[in-house]
Amino acid sequence: MSEQREKYYTTGVFSGTTFLTLGVLLTIIGLAVYSWLQQLSIGLGVTGLNRPAVWGIYMANFVFFISISMSGTFISAVMRLLNLEWGKPITRVAEVITVASLVMAALNILFDVGQPFRALIYIPLFGRIQSPVGWDVIVLLFYLLTSLGYLHISLIPDAAVLSERETRLSWLYRLLRYDWSGAEHQVHLLESALKILAVVTIPIAVMMHTVTGWIFGGMKAVPTWNDALFGPYFIIGALLSGLSLIIITAAVIRERYRLQEIMSEKAFTNLGKILVVFLLGYLYFFLAENFTVRYAAAAEDFHVSEFLWTGPYSPFTWYILVSLVVPSIVLLIPSLRSYRTVVAMAGVVLPAMWVKRVLIVVPGLLNQTRLPTVQGPVADYAPTHVELLLTAGSFAGLALVLLLFTKLFPTFPVWEIFGHTKTREEPASRISLRAVFTGWMSGISVSSAFVFAWAVATLTLGEKAATSYSVKLMPTSVEVLVTPELVTSSMINLLSVVVLAGILAILLVREG
Amino acid sequence: MVRWGMAIDLDKCTACQACVVACKAENNVPIGSEADQLNGRQIAWMDLVVKDVEGGTVMLPRPCMHCDNPPCVQVCPVGATYQRGDGIVTQDYSRCIGCRLCMVACPYGVRYFNWREPSWPDTFTEYLNPSVPVRPAGVVEKCTFCVHRIERLRNDISTGNIPPAVAKAVRGEADMEKKMSKAIDTLMRRLVTKSDEVDEAEPEEMWSDFDFRELNYLPSCVRSCTGRAIIFGDLEDPESLVSQMARSKRAFRLFEEFGTEPKVIYLQEGR
């Protein structure tokens, strides 16, 4: 048993294939960086965006990466809470996907905005709670915070084992193990910490996807967007695309790292069963969406529907429909539900879900020309090489993070499968596990308290304060920064909170 | 409090697009290329809507509606677009992060994004309007009801450096807002009733107090309208020309179903 266990702790082995993959990924990322520099220096003119298609595949990528982030922490939290034995080997893959895809989602928003550096500074400084972007930024930060905490804490026992070997990276593992020695009280604490974080994560994940849906649901001017369905539709879509990516990634890791004994075929067929539930759920929403539009819609909405089903975008719509129906049928038949088909079907669903995201964003906007003007909009959108390269670059970035992570750490939580063991040596770290957990929890709770206070302040006295300082046509930055109302009405609070939470965490850690 | 609004009489509009050109010149809007036009990237704060309907073609000049309940202000994540106390919805170009949420939210499509750095052919840059900032790439811009002209009027009234017609109009008013409202309404009436080209038929005394500066307190599109179809003024003052026109039976507003409460009132073509 212990020998078998040992072999999963082999890290940092870079084979020829790994170097080849790394090379390909880095080339794509390099091209993407070049495209971004081009876009930064010339402006968004290098993309295919225009009026009325002011958002394009950057926005679709953002929604897609947000949706696959659902996979991770949410699904792994549910698996931990339900104590599903077969699901445990997959949890770590899921958690890493979440963290990496949230970063990629944030990056895609930076690609999309015209002034990315201003966005980084002004959203914390002047962020408005009334804007959907404000909600999205808040939830994204929280989701990233909890997901990182979740991943971090579940890594500790494995890091402890790794830290006792002589490798070039022992310092990293020693840093991450804190005072873990595998003692009983520590095991108890670790498992309760994971449970608490799992419970905290689930509502945050639900809100993450709902709020992303509300960016669209809250826009009354665009046909088919102003729809109450968007929140729940995005949640089911996120579950579907997230689970598909988990299945694919887990299968790749299973093959590459020879984890056939750990990730059983049973696990994959079980995931296939869950996938078919999400697929049918998604098809149900698909039907619900189209019924209202086809049977009793306003003329504008019907026009978009025609555009999608028989117009220029009809190939995409039919492709999506086929890619959802075929996997549903295949996975519903028990004799066909094997490891290979589940992975293949996940591979069919995932790209279709990305296309679906494009179809959420683009057709509504293209049909937004209520007032055709002389110098006005042309209803046409085609992404340029810059957009495509940046899209490829963000997917390559996701793959790169996954690859490097699996090279540095065990690809599944070994301690959860084989049980905890006492470490050979006493840990040297003065930072206790309790302090780490307290740090994460205080970070999350203190920042949510501040966001809540900020929201209340903005909604009660803020709207006036938020606009009064910008009444002058061109305020200089100095004038803006010294305006006192700003303090009550802006996300500067949020920034101070993160700093405060960090200091608090460090203090607690020192005492521990 | 003033509440600036606009009335556009479609009976008088000749669709000549003088307002479109005047607006571009006044507000330093870059002259777009043919490619911009084909790609849907042309900027025109004032533009002419041409829509084929049953029984002909409808043409109407379309500035920003300066909604009382503006969806663009509601969704802006950083407060870059805001509504002034006098109802004008304007944009802080140094605050805008270019997320284009406002462009998506606006039902009228009056918001424009700078896809590239603005550029003008040869010596045009020497004739840019110094009162209006030039917008960099990556920010959204929009019609401001020529807010710089309104601000200049406020400034001139407080310093007393005003044309005689304005001085006569604001005499006796204590409140600055009232003064502004009266001044604009007087200028508007003068603009509508007489042309700035000398009209032989008009009596000489009507021109005795004419000062060319007074025309430049009115928004550029209003001042340049060849048919005198665009009327600007205070909607709060029931006596103002724009309020009178807003009460007309022919008056309608665009897309009232969105609940945006636009402050640009159109007067239907008579039939």
PDB file of N, CA and C in Angstrom, chain A residues 36 39-40 44 47 49 58-59 61-62 102-124 133 137 140 390, chain B residues 97-100 113 138:
ATOM      1  N   TRP A  36      -2.187  41.114 -28.089  1.00  0.00           N
ATOM      2  CA  TRP A  36      -2.715  42.034 -27.072  1.00  0.00           C
ATOM      3  C   TRP A  36      -1.937  43.346 -27.113  1.00  0.00           C
ATOM      4  N   GLN A  39      -3.243  45.267 -29.880  1.00  0.00           N
ATOM      5  CA  GLN A  39      -4.542  45.840 -29.549  1.00  0.00           C
ATOM      6  C   GLN A  39      -4.391  47.015 -28.583  1.00  0.00           C
ATOM      7  N   LEU A  40      -3.458  46.896 -27.650  1.00  0.00           N
ATOM      8  CA  LEU A  40      -3.272  47.977 -26.683  1.00  0.00           C
ATOM      9  C   LEU A  40      -2.741  49.224 -27.366  1.00  0.00           C
ATOM     10  N   LEU A  44      -9.179  49.016 -29.896  1.00  0.00           N
ATOM     11  CA  LEU A  44     -10.019  47.870 -30.239  1.00  0.00           C
ATOM     12  C   LEU A  44     -10.376  47.844 -31.722  1.00  0.00           C
ATOM     13  N   THR A  47      -9.884  44.655 -33.709  1.00  0.00           N
ATOM     14  CA  THR A  47     -10.812  43.532 -33.596  1.00  0.00           C
ATOM     15  C   THR A  47     -11.935  43.710 -34.618  1.00  0.00           C
ATOM     16  N   LEU A  49     -14.977  44.021 -33.728  1.00  0.00           N
ATOM     17  CA  LEU A  49     -16.103  44.631 -33.020  1.00  0.00           C
ATOM     18  C   LEU A  49     -16.523  45.920 -33.719  1.00  0.00           C
ATOM     19  N   TYR A  58     -14.783  38.104 -27.049  1.00  0.00           N
ATOM     20  CA  TYR A  58     -14.155  38.313 -25.727  1.00  0.00           C
ATOM     21  C   TYR A  58     -15.190  38.122 -24.628  1.00  0.00           C
ATOM     22  N   MET A  59     -16.358  38.707 -24.868  1.00  0.00           N
ATOM     23  CA  MET A  59     -17.432  38.603 -23.870  1.00  0.00           C
ATOM     24  C   MET A  59     -17.893  37.145 -23.780  1.00  0.00           C
ATOM     25  N   ASN A  61     -16.072  34.556 -24.386  1.00  0.00           N
ATOM     26  CA  ASN A  61     -15.031  33.841 -23.640  1.00  0.00           C
ATOM     27  C   ASN A  61     -15.175  34.071 -22.156  1.00  0.00           C
ATOM     28  N   PHE A  62     -15.433  35.329 -21.789  1.00  0.00           N
ATOM     29  CA  PHE A  62     -15.605  35.648 -20.375  1.00  0.00           C
ATOM     30  C   PHE A  62     -16.709  34.784 -19.767  1.00  0.00           C
ATOM     31  N   LEU A 102     -11.084  31.235 -13.624  1.00  0.00           N
ATOM     32  CA  LEU A 102     -11.487  32.555 -13.122  1.00  0.00           C
ATOM     33  C   LEU A 102     -10.465  33.606 -13.535  1.00  0.00           C
ATOM     34  N   VAL A 103      -9.194  33.236 -13.474  1.00  0.00           N
ATOM     35  CA  VAL A 103      -8.146  34.177 -13.902  1.00  0.00           C
ATOM     36  C   VAL A 103      -8.309  34.489 -15.386  1.00  0.00           C
ATOM     37  N   MET A 104      -8.601  33.446 -16.191  1.00  0.00           N
ATOM     38  CA  MET A 104      -8.758  33.664 -17.631  1.00  0.00           C
ATOM     39  C   MET A 104      -9.994  34.521 -17.913  1.00  0.00           C
ATOM     40  N   ALA A 105     -11.055  34.323 -17.130  1.00  0.00           N
ATOM     41  CA  ALA A 105     -12.261  35.145 -17.305  1.00  0.00           C
ATOM     42  C   ALA A 105     -11.933  36.611 -17.048  1.00  0.00           C
ATOM     43  N   ALA A 106     -11.199  36.857 -15.971  1.00  0.00           N
ATOM     44  CA  ALA A 106     -10.825  38.242 -15.653  1.00  0.00           C
ATOM     45  C   ALA A 106      -9.965  38.825 -16.761  1.00  0.00           C
ATOM     46  N   LEU A 107      -9.054  38.011 -17.304  1.00  0.00           N
ATOM     47  CA  LEU A 107      -8.194  38.479 -18.393  1.00  0.00           C
ATOM     48  C   LEU A 107      -9.019  38.849 -19.631  1.00  0.00           C
ATOM     49  N   ASN A 108     -10.038  38.022 -19.924  1.00  0.00           N
ATOM     50  CA  ASN A 108     -10.842  38.303 -21.109  1.00  0.00           C
ATOM     51  C   ASN A 108     -11.624  39.592 -20.972  1.00  0.00           C
ATOM     52  N   ILE A 109     -12.004  39.939 -19.734  1.00  0.00           N
ATOM     53  CA  ILE A 109     -12.657  41.232 -19.534  1.00  0.00           C
ATOM     54  C   ILE A 109     -11.654  42.347 -19.814  1.00  0.00           C
ATOM     55  N   LEU A 110     -10.411  42.129 -19.417  1.00  0.00           N
ATOM     56  CA  LEU A 110      -9.394  43.150 -19.702  1.00  0.00           C
ATOM     57  C   LEU A 110      -9.144  43.269 -21.202  1.00  0.00           C
ATOM     58  N   PHE A 111      -9.234  42.139 -21.925  1.00  0.00           N
ATOM     59  CA  PHE A 111      -9.096  42.232 -23.382  1.00  0.00           C
ATOM     60  C   PHE A 111     -10.244  43.057 -23.962  1.00  0.00           C
ATOM     61  N   ASP A 112     -11.418  42.887 -23.354  1.00  0.00           N
ATOM     62  CA  ASP A 112     -12.622  43.471 -23.932  1.00  0.00           C
ATOM     63  C   ASP A 112     -12.730  44.972 -23.704  1.00  0.00           C
ATOM     64  N   VAL A 113     -12.259  45.475 -22.564  1.00  0.00           N
ATOM     65  CA  VAL A 113     -12.473  46.899 -22.290  1.00  0.00           C
ATOM     66  C   VAL A 113     -11.484  47.743 -23.090  1.00  0.00           C
ATOM     67  N   GLY A 114     -11.905  48.965 -23.368  1.00  0.00           N
ATOM     68  CA  GLY A 114     -11.076  49.844 -24.180  1.00  0.00           C
ATOM     69  C   GLY A 114      -9.883  50.394 -23.426  1.00  0.00           C
ATOM     70  N   GLN A 115     -10.004  50.493 -22.108  1.00  0.00           N
ATOM     71  CA  GLN A 115      -8.945  51.079 -21.286  1.00  0.00           C
ATOM     72  C   GLN A 115      -8.639  50.123 -20.135  1.00  0.00           C
ATOM     73  N   PRO A 116      -7.923  49.021 -20.405  1.00  0.00           N
ATOM     74  CA  PRO A 116      -7.743  48.002 -19.357  1.00  0.00           C
ATOM     75  C   PRO A 116      -7.031  48.502 -18.105  1.00  0.00           C
ATOM     76  N   PHE A 117      -6.065  49.422 -18.284  1.00  0.00           N
ATOM     77  CA  PHE A 117      -5.328  49.862 -17.102  1.00  0.00           C
ATOM     78  C   PHE A 117      -6.184  50.761 -16.230  1.00  0.00           C
ATOM     79  N   ARG A 118      -7.039  51.577 -16.891  1.00  0.00           N
ATOM     80  CA  ARG A 118      -7.987  52.355 -16.112  1.00  0.00           C
ATOM     81  C   ARG A 118      -8.936  51.437 -15.368  1.00  0.00           C
ATOM     82  N   ALA A 119      -9.396  50.383 -16.050  1.00  0.00           N
ATOM     83  CA  ALA A 119     -10.357  49.472 -15.424  1.00  0.00           C
ATOM     84  C   ALA A 119      -9.794  48.904 -14.132  1.00  0.00           C
ATOM     85  N   LEU A 120      -8.509  48.537 -14.159  1.00  0.00           N
ATOM     86  CA  LEU A 120      -7.894  47.942 -12.974  1.00  0.00           C
ATOM     87  C   LEU A 120      -7.873  48.924 -11.813  1.00  0.00           C
ATOM     88  N   ILE A 121      -7.688  50.215 -12.115  1.00  0.00           N
ATOM     89  CA  ILE A 121      -7.593  51.202 -11.045  1.00  0.00           C
ATOM     90  C   ILE A 121      -8.971  51.756 -10.689  1.00  0.00           C
ATOM     91  N   TYR A 122      -9.790  52.035 -11.718  1.00  0.00           N
ATOM     92  CA  TYR A 122     -11.027  52.773 -11.467  1.00  0.00           C
ATOM     93  C   TYR A 122     -12.133  51.898 -10.901  1.00  0.00           C
ATOM     94  N   ILE A 123     -12.147  50.598 -11.240  1.00  0.00           N
ATOM     95  CA  ILE A 123     -13.224  49.778 -10.680  1.00  0.00           C
ATOM     96  C   ILE A 123     -13.084  49.679  -9.160  1.00  0.00           C
ATOM     97  N   PRO A 124     -11.882  49.447  -8.609  1.00  0.00           N
ATOM     98  CA  PRO A 124     -11.786  49.514  -7.147  1.00  0.00           C
ATOM     99  C   PRO A 124     -12.023  50.919  -6.594  1.00  0.00           C
ATOM    100  N   VAL A 133     -21.532  45.102 -13.648  1.00  0.00           N
ATOM    101  CA  VAL A 133     -20.097  44.823 -13.605  1.00  0.00           C
ATOM    102  C   VAL A 133     -19.600  44.865 -12.163  1.00  0.00           C
ATOM    103  N   VAL A 137     -17.617  41.823 -10.409  1.00  0.00           N
ATOM    104  CA  VAL A 137     -16.267  41.932  -9.857  1.00  0.00           C
ATOM    105  C   VAL A 137     -16.259  41.443  -8.414  1.00  0.00           C
ATOM    106  N   LEU A 140     -16.737  37.659  -8.325  1.00  0.00           N
ATOM    107  CA  LEU A 140     -15.552  36.993  -8.876  1.00  0.00           C
ATOM    108  C   LEU A 140     -14.431  36.976  -7.842  1.00  0.00           C
ATOM    109  N   LEU A 390      -6.176  35.798 -29.178  1.00  0.00           N
ATOM    110  CA  LEU A 390      -6.332  36.010 -27.737  1.00  0.00           C
ATOM    111  C   LEU A 390      -7.217  34.940 -27.122  1.00  0.00           C
TER     112      LEU A 390
ATOM    113  N   ILE B  97     -13.864  53.523 -18.729  1.00  0.00           N
ATOM    114  CA  ILE B  97     -12.951  52.398 -18.899  1.00  0.00           C
ATOM    115  C   ILE B  97     -13.214  51.655 -20.208  1.00  0.00           C
ATOM    116  N   GLY B  98     -14.234  52.081 -20.957  1.00  0.00           N
ATOM    117  CA  GLY B  98     -14.493  51.482 -22.268  1.00  0.00           C
ATOM    118  C   GLY B  98     -15.097  50.096 -22.225  1.00  0.00           C
ATOM    119  N   CYS B  99     -15.933  49.807 -21.223  1.00  0.00           N
ATOM    120  CA  CYS B  99     -16.522  48.464 -21.158  1.00  0.00           C
ATOM    121  C   CYS B  99     -17.721  48.315 -22.089  1.00  0.00           C
ATOM    122  N   ARG B 100     -18.282  49.442 -22.555  1.00  0.00           N
ATOM    123  CA  ARG B 100     -19.369  49.480 -23.537  1.00  0.00           C
ATOM    124  C   ARG B 100     -20.689  48.905 -23.022  1.00  0.00           C
ATOM    125  N   PHE B 113     -18.211  54.454 -29.500  1.00  0.00           N
ATOM    126  CA  PHE B 113     -16.940  54.017 -28.941  1.00  0.00           C
ATOM    127  C   PHE B 113     -15.814  54.450 -29.870  1.00  0.00           C
ATOM    128  N   GLY B 138     -10.553  53.987 -27.026  1.00  0.00           N
ATOM    129  CA  GLY B 138     -10.964  53.147 -25.904  1.00  0.00           C
ATOM    130  C   GLY B 138     -11.936  53.775 -24.941  1.00  0.00           C
TER     131      GLY B 138
END
